[in-house]
Short mmCIF file of C-alpha atoms and ligand atoms in Angstrom, two decimals:
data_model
loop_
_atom_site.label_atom_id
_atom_site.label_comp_id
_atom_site.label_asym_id
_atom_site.label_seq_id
_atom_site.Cartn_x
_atom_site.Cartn_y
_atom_site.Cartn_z
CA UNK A 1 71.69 -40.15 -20.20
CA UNK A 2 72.12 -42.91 -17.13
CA UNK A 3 72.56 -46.70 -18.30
CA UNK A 4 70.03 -48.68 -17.32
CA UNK A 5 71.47 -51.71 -14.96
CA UNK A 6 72.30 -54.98 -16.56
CA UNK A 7 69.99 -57.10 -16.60
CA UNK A 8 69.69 -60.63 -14.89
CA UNK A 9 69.25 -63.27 -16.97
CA UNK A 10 66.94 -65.48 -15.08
CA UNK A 11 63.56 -65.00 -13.89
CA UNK A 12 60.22 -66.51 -13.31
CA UNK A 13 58.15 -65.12 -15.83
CA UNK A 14 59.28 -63.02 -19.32
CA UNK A 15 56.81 -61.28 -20.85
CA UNK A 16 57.30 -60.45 -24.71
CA UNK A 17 55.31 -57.09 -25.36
CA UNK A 18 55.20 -54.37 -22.80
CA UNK A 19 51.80 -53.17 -24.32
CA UNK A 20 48.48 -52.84 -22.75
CA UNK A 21 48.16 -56.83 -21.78
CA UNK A 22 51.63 -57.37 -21.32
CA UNK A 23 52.32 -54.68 -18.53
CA UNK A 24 48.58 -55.74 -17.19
CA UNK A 25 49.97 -59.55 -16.74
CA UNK A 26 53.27 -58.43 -15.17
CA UNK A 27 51.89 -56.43 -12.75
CA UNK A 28 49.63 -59.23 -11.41
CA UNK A 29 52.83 -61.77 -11.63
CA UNK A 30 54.97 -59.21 -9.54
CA UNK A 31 52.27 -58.45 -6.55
CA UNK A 32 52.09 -62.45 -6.47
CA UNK A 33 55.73 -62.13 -5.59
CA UNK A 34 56.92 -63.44 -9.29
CA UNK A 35 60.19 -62.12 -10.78
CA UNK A 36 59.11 -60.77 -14.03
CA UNK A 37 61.02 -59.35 -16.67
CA UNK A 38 59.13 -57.24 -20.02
CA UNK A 39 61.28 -57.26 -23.02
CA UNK A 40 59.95 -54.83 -26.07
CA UNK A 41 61.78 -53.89 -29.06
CA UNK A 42 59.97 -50.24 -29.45
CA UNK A 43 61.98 -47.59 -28.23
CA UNK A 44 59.46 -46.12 -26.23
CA UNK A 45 56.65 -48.48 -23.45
CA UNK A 46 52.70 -48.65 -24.86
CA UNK A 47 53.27 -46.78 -27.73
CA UNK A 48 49.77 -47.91 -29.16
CA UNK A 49 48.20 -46.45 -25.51
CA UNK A 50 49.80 -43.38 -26.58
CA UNK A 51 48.34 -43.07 -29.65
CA UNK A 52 44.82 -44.13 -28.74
CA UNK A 53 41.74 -42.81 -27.98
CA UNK A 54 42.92 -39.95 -30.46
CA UNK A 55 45.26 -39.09 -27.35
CA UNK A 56 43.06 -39.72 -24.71
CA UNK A 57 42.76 -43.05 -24.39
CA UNK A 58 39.38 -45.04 -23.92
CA UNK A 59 40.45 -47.38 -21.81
CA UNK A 60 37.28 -49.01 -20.90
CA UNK A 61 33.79 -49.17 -21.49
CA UNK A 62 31.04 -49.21 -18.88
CA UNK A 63 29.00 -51.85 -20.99
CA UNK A 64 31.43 -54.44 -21.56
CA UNK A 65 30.00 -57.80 -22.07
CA UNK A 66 31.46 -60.93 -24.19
CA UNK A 67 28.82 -60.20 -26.95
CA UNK A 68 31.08 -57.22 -27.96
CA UNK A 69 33.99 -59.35 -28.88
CA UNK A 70 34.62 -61.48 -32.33
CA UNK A 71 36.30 -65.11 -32.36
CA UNK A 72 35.89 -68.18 -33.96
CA UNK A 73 34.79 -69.39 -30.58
CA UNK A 74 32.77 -66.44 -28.63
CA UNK A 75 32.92 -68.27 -25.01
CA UNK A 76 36.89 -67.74 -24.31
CA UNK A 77 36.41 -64.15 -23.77
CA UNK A 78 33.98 -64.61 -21.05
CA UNK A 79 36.19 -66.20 -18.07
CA UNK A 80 38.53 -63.14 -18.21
CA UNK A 81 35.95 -60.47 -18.54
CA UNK A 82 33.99 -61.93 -15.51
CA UNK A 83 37.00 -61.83 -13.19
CA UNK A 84 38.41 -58.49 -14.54
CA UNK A 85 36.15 -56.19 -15.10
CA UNK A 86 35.36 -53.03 -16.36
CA UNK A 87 35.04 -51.19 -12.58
CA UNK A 88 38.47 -53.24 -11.49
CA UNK A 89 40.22 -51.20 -14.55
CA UNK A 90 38.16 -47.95 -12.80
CA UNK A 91 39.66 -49.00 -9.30
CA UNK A 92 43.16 -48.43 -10.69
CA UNK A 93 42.55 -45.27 -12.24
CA UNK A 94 40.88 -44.42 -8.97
CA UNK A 95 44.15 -45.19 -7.19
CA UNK A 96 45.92 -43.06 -9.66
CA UNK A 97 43.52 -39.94 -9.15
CA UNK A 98 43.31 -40.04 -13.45
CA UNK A 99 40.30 -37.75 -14.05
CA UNK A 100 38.10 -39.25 -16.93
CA UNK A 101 34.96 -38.66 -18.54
CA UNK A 102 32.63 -41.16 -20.14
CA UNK A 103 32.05 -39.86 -24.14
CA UNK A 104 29.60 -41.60 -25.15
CA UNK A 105 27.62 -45.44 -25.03
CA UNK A 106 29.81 -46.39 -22.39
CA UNK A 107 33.16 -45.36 -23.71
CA UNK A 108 35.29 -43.74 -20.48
CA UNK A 109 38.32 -41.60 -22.07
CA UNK A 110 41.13 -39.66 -19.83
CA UNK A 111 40.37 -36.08 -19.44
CA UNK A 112 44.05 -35.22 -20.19
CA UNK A 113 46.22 -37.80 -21.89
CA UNK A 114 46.67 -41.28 -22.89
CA UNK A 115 50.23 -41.17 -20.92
CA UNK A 116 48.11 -41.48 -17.88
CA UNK A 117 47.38 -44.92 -18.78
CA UNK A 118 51.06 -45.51 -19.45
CA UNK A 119 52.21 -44.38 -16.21
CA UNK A 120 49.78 -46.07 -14.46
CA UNK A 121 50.82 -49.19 -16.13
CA UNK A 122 54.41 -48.53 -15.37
CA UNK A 123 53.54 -46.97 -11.61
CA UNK A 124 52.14 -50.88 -11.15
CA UNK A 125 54.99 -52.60 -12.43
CA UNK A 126 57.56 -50.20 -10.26
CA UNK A 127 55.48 -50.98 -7.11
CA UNK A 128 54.95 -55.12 -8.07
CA UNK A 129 58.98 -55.16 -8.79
CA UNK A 130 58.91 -55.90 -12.54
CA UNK A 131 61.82 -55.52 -15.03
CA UNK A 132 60.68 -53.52 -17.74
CA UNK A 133 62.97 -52.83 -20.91
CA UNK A 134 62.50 -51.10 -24.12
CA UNK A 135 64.57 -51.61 -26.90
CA UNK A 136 65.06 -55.39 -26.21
CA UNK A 137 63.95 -57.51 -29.44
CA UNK A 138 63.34 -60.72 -28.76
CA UNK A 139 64.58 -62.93 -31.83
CA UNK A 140 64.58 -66.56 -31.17
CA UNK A 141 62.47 -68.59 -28.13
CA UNK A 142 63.75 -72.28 -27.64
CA UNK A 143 61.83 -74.34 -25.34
CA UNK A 144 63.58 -76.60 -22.32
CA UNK A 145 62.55 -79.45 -20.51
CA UNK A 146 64.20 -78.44 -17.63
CA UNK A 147 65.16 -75.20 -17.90
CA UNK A 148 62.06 -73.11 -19.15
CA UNK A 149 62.25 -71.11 -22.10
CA UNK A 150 65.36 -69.68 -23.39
CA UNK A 151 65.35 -66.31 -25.13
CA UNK A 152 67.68 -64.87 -27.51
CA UNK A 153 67.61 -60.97 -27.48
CA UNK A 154 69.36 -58.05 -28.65
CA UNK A 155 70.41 -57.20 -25.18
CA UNK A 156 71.54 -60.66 -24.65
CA UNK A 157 70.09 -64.20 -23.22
CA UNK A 158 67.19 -64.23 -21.13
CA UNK A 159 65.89 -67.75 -19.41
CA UNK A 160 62.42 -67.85 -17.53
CA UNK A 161 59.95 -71.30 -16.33
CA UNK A 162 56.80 -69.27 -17.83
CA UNK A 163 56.72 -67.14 -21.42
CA UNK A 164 54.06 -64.72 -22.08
CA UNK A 165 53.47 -63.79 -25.52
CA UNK A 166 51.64 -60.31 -25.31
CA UNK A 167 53.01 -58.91 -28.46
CA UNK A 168 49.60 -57.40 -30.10
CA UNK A 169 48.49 -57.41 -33.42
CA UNK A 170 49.51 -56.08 -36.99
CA UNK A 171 48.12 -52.95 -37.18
CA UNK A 172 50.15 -49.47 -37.04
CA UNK A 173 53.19 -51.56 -37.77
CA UNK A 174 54.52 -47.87 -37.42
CA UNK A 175 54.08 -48.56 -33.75
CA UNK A 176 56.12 -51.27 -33.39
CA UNK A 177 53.73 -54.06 -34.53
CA UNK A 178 54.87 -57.44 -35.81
CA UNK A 179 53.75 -60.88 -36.19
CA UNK A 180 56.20 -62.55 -34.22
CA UNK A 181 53.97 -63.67 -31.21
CA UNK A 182 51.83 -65.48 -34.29
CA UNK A 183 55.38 -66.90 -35.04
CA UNK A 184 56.05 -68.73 -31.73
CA UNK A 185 52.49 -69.77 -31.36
CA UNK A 186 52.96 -71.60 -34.66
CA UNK A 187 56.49 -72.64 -33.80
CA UNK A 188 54.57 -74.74 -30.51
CA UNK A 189 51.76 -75.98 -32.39
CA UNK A 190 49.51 -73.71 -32.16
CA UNK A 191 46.81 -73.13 -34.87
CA UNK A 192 46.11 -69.38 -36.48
CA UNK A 193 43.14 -68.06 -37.57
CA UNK A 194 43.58 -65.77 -40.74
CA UNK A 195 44.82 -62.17 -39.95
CA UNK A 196 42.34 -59.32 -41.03
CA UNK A 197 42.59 -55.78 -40.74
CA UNK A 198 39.54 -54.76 -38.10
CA UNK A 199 37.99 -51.34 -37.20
CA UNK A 200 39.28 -50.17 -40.34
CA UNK A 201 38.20 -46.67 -42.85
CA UNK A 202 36.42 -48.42 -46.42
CA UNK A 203 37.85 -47.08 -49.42
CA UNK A 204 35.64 -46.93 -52.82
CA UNK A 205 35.85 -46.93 -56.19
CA UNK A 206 37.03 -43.75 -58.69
CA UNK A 207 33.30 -43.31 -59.53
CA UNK A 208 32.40 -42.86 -55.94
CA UNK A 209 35.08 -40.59 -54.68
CA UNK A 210 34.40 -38.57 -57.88
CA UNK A 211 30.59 -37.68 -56.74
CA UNK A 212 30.81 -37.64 -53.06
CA UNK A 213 35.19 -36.46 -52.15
CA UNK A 214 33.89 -32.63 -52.29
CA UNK A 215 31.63 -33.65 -49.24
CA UNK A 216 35.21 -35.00 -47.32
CA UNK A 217 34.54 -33.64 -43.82
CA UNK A 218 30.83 -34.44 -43.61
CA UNK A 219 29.39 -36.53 -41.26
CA UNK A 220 26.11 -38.06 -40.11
CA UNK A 221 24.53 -40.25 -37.94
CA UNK A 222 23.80 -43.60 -39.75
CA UNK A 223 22.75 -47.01 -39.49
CA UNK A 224 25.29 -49.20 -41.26
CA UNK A 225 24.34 -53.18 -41.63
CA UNK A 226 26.74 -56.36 -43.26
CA UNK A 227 26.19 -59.69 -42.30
CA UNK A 228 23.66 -59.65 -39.48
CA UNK A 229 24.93 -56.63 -37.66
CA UNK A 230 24.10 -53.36 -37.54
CA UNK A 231 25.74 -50.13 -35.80
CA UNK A 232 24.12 -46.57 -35.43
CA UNK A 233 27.11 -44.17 -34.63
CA UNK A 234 28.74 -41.67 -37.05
CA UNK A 235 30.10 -41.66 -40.83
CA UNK A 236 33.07 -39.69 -42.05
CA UNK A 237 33.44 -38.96 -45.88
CA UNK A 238 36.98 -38.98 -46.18
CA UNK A 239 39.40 -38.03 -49.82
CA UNK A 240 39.40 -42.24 -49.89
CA UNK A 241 36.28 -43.06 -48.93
CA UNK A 242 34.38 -43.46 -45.42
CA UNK A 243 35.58 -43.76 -41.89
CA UNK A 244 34.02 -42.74 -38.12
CA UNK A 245 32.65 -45.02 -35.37
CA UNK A 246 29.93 -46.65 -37.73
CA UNK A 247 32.11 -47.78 -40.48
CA UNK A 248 35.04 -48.93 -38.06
CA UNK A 249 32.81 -50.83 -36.75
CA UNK A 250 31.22 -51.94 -38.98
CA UNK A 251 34.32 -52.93 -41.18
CA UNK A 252 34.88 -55.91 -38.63
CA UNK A 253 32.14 -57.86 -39.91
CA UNK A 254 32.87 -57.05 -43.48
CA UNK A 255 33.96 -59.41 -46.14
CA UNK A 256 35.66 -57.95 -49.64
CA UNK A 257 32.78 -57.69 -52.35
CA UNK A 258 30.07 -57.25 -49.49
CA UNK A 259 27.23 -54.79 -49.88
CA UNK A 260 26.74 -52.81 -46.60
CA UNK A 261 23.79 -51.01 -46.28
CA UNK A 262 23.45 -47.68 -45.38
CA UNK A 263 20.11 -46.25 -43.89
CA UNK A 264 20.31 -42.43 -43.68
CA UNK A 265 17.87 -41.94 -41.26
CA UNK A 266 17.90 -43.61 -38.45
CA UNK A 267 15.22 -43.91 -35.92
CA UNK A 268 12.75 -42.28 -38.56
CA UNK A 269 9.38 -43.50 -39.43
CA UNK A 270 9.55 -42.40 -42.94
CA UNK A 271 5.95 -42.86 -44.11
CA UNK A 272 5.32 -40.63 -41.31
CA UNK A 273 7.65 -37.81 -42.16
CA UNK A 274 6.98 -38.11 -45.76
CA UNK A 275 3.02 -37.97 -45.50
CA UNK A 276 4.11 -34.90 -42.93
CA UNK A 277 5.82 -32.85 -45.64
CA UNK A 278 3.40 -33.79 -48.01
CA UNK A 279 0.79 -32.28 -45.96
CA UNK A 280 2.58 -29.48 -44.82
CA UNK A 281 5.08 -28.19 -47.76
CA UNK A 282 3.89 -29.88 -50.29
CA UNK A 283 5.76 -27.57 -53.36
CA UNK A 284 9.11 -28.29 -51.13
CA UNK A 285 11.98 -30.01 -53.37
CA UNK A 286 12.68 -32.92 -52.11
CA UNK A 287 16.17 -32.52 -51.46
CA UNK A 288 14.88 -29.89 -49.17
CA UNK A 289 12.95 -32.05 -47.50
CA UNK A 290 15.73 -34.47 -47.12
CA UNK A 291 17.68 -31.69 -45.44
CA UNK A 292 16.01 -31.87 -42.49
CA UNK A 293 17.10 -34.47 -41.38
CA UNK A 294 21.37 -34.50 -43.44
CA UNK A 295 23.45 -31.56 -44.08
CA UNK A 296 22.02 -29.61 -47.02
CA UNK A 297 25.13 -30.65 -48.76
CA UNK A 298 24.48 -34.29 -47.99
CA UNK A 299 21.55 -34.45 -49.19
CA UNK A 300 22.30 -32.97 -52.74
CA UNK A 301 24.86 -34.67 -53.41
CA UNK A 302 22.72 -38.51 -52.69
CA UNK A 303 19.84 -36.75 -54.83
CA UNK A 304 22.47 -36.77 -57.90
CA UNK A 305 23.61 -40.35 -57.59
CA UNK A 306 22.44 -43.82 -58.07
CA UNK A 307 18.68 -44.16 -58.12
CA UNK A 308 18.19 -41.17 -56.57
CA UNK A 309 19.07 -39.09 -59.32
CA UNK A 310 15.99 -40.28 -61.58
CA UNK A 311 13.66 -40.55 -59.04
CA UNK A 312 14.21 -37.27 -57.78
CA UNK A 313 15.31 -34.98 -60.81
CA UNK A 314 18.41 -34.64 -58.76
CA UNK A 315 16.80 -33.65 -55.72
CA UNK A 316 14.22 -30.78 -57.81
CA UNK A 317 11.01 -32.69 -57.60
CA UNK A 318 8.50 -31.26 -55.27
CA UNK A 319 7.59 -33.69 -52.73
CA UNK A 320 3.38 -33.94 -53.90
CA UNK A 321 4.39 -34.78 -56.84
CA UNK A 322 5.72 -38.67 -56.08
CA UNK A 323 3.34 -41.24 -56.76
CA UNK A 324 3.25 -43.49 -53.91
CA UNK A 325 5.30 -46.05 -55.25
CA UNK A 326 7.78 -43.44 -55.73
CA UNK A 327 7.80 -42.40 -52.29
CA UNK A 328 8.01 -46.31 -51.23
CA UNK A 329 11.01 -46.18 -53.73
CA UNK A 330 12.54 -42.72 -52.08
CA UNK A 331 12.22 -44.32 -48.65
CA UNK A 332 13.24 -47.40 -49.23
CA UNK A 333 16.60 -45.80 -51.16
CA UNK A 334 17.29 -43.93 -48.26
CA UNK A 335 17.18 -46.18 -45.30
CA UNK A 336 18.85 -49.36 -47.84
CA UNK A 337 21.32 -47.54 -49.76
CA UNK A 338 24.15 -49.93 -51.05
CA UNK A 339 27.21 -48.80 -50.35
CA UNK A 340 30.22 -51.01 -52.43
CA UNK A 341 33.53 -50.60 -50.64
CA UNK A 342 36.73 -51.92 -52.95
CA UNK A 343 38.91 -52.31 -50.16
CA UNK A 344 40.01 -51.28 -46.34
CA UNK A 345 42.48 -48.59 -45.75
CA UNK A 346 44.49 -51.97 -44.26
CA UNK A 347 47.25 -52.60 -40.91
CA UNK A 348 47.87 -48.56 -41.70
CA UNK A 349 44.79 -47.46 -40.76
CA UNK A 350 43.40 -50.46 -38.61
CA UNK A 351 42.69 -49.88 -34.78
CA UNK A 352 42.88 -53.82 -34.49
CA UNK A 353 43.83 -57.56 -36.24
CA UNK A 354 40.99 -59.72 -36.39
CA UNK A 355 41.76 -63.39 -36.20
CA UNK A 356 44.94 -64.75 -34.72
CA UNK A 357 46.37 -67.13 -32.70
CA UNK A 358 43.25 -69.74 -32.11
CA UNK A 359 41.85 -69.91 -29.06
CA UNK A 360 41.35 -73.61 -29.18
CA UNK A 361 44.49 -74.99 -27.59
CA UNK A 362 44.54 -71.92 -25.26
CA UNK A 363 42.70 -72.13 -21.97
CA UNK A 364 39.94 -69.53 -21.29
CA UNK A 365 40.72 -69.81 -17.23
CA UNK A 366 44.88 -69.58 -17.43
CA UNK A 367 45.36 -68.06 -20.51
CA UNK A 368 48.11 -71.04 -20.90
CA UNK A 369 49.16 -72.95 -23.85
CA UNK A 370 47.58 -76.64 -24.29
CA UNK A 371 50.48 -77.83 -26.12
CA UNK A 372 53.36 -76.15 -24.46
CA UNK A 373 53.26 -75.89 -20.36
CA UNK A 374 54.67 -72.66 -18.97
CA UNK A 375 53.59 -70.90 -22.41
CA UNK A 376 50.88 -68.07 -22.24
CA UNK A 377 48.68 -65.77 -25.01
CA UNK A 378 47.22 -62.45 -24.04
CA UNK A 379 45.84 -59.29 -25.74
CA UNK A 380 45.39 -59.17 -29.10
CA UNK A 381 47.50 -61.57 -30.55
CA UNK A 382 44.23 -63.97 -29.79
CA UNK A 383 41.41 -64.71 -31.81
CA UNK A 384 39.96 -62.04 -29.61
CA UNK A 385 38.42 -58.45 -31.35
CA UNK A 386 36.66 -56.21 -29.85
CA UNK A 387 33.86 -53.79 -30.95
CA UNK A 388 35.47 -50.06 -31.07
CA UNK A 389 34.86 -48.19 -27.71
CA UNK A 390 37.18 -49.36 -24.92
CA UNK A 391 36.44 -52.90 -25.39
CA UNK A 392 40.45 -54.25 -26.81
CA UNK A 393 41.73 -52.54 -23.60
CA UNK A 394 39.17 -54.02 -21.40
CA UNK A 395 40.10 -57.49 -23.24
CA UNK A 396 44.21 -56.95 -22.81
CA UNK A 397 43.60 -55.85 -19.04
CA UNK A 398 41.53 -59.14 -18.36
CA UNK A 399 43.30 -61.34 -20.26
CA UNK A 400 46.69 -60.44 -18.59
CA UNK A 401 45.25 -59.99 -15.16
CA UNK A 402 44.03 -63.50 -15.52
CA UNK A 403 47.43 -65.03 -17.36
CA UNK A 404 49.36 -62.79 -14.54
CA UNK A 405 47.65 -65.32 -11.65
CA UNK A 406 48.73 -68.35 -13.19
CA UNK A 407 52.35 -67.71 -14.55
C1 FAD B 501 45.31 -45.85 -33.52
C2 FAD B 501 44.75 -46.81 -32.51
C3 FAD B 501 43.86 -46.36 -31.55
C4 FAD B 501 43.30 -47.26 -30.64
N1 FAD B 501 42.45 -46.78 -29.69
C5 FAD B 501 41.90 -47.63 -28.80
C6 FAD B 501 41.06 -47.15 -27.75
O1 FAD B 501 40.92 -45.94 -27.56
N2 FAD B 501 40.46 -48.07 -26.94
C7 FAD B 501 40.69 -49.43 -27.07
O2 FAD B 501 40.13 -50.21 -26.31
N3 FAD B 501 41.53 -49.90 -28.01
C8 FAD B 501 42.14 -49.04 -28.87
N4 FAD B 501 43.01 -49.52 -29.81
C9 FAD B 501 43.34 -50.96 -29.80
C10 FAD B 501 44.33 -51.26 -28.65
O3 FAD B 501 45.40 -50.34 -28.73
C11 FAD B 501 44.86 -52.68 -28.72
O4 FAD B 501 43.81 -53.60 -28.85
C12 FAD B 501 45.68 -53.01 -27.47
O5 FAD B 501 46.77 -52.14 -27.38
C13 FAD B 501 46.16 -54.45 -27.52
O6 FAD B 501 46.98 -54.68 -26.40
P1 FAD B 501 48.12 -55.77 -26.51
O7 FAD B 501 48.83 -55.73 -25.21
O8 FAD B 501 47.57 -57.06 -26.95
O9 FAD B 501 49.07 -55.25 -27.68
P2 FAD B 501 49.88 -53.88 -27.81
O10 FAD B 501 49.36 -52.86 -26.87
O11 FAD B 501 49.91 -53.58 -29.25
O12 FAD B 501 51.34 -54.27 -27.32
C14 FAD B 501 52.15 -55.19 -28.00
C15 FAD B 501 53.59 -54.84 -27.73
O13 FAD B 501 54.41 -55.89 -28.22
C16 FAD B 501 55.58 -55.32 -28.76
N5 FAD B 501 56.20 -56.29 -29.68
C17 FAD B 501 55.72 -56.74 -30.84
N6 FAD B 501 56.59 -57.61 -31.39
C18 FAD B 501 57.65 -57.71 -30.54
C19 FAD B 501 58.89 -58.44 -30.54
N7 FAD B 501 59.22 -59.26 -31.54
N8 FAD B 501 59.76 -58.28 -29.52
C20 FAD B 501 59.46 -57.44 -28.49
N9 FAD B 501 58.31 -56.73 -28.44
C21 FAD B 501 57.42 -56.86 -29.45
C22 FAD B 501 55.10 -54.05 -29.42
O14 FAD B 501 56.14 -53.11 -29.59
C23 FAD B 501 54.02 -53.58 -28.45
O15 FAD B 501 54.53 -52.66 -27.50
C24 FAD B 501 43.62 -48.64 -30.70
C25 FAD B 501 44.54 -49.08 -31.65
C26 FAD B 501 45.11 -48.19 -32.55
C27 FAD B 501 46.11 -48.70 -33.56
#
């Protein structure tokens, strides 16, 4: 294998994370003529781009806006977004000839393969003239009037006028995750906002995965609500409890010992449908007429739980025979069902870190420190989440584009 060429040790700009935001930022820096170098411990560049998308990457979404982002303050996302947006992301996989397809509400995935991504990333940095090294963990940052920043790394001492920290967030610590970017923000002053595993599979209790880990596999299409927010998209039940687009999403607004409620059917008038099948099959059991609109299997198994179970005779009860309170009961079970998670599957599992460093001392136009000139924060090691769906790549791309003009 060649050796790669010793390094220089001083530069313009360092960048700590060669990661979605990181690479994004260093790109912009080296087209503005900046010598950049990108330091990152992993063994192997945008290892979470590799991973994601389930392999494909969704690396934007069409429908971007700042409402699809969580922070303590929900205005700092919306400088970046407006000057990077979703079709300048499109542009560069344009320039790249990357074939994509949109999925679904927006999301835009590659056709083939999240290394796409990667080497467009790394295809930019080449043709800006950045450094970028893998393998290279950055342990200490001192800070120098004079001289800039001062890095001590395992391939030796690094000095730079601007530091970006683009190191991510804590989940898939299996991917080279850590906390140190929340380290130096504290180390300059900088405030944190409490770490929380986002877009994260629910587990549930003994008594749950008891009744319903035979159905592990199933999925429907669900609205899921906590706190003021709702999501219609998919649930998984999974041998620990449930996952899929609704409950990721959801997850982010969760707090532990919340209630979120599950309605089953979606988009159906159920007075409507019930007073149908009365009408029209009225000897039908219930959890027949249930089936319509779940798997078969579904719907037996929600018949033989909870509520359900009494007011249905687990599911045998012919649907003429509810009173109408019962059927105002069966209705309002099924679109308001309480579902009690016990926990999140945690950073294992997590897509993203909700909190981080706060975005109070940061600027929303530069991306730079308050308290610490020459200091940066992009990606996700901000107080920045986003919804699942291309939205935390959209965020690192515009946040680093936008650091990458000021460093
Ligand atoms: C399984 C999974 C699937 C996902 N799928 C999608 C998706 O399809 N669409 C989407 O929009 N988002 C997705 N995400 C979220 C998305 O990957 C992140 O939000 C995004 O990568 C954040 O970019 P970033 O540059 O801030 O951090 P990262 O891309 O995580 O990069 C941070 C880099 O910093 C490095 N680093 C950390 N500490 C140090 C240190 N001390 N020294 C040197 N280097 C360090 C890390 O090795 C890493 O390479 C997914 C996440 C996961 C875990």
């Amino acid at each position: 294998m060649p050796l790669s060429r010793p390094l220089e040790s001083s530069y313009d700009v360092i960048i700590i994370g060669a990661g979605a935001s990181g690479l994004m930022c260093a790109q912009t820096a080296g087209y503005r003529g900046r010598k950049v170098l990108v330091l990152d411990h992993a063994n192997k560049i945008g290892k979470k781009i590799l991973i994601s998308g389930g392999g494909r990457c969704n690396f934007t979404n069409m429908y971007t806006e700042p409402s699809n982002y969580l922070s303590q303050n929900p205005h700092f996302c919306k400088s970046s977004l407006a000057r990077y947006t979703q079709w300048d992301f499109q542009g560069l996989v344009a320039k790249y000839d990357i074939p994509w397809h949109e999925k679904t509400l927006g999301q835009l995935f590659c056709d083939n393969r999240s290394q796409d991504i990667v080497d467009l990333l790394m295809g930019e940095c080449r043709e800006a003239g950045v450094t970028v090294r893998a393998k290279a963990e950055v342990q200490k940052v001192v800070a120098d009037k004079d001289r800039g920043f001062q890095l001590i790394t395992s391939q030796g001492e690094f000095s730079a006028q601007s530091l970006v920290v683009a190191t991510g967030g804590l989940s898939f610590p299996t991917m080279g995750a850590t906390g140190f970017g929340y380290e130096i923000a504290e180390q300059f002053g900088h405030a944190l906002i409490e770490q929380v595993p986002g877009l994260v599979p629910f587990t549930l209790s003994k008594k749950w995965l008891n009744h319903f880990s035979d159905l592990s596999g199933v999925s429907a299409e669900v609205t899921l609500s906590c706190n003021e927010q709702s999501f219609r998209e998919n649930l998984l039940i999974t041998h620990r409890g449930v996952s899929g687009p609704a409950v990721l999403q959801i997850s982010s607004y969760w707090n532990p010992g919340d209630r979120v409620m599950v309605n089953w059917l979606p988009g159906i008038n159920t007075d409507d449908w019930l007073q149908e099948a009365i009408q029209q099959r009225p000897k039908a059991q219930i959890s027949n007429v249930i089936s319509e609109h779940l798997t078969k299997r579904l719907a037996q198994t929600l018949c033989d739980y909870g509520k359900l179970r009494l007011l249905t005779d687990n599911g045998r009860k012919p649907v003429a025979q509810f009173t109408l309170a019962e059927l105002d009961a069966l209705a309002d079970e099924l679109t308001n069902w309480g579902l009690e998670p016990t926990g999140t599957e945690g950073y294992k599992k997590a897509e993203v870190t909700l909190g981080g460093v706060a975005t109070e001392k940061v600027s929303s136009k530069t991306l730079e420190s308050q308290l610490q000139p020459g200091l940066f924060f992009v990606g996700e090691v901000l107080d920045v989440t986003g919804h699942l769906g291309g939205f935390n790549f959209q965020w690192a791309w515009a946040s680093g584009h936008c650091a990458g003009q000021y460093v």
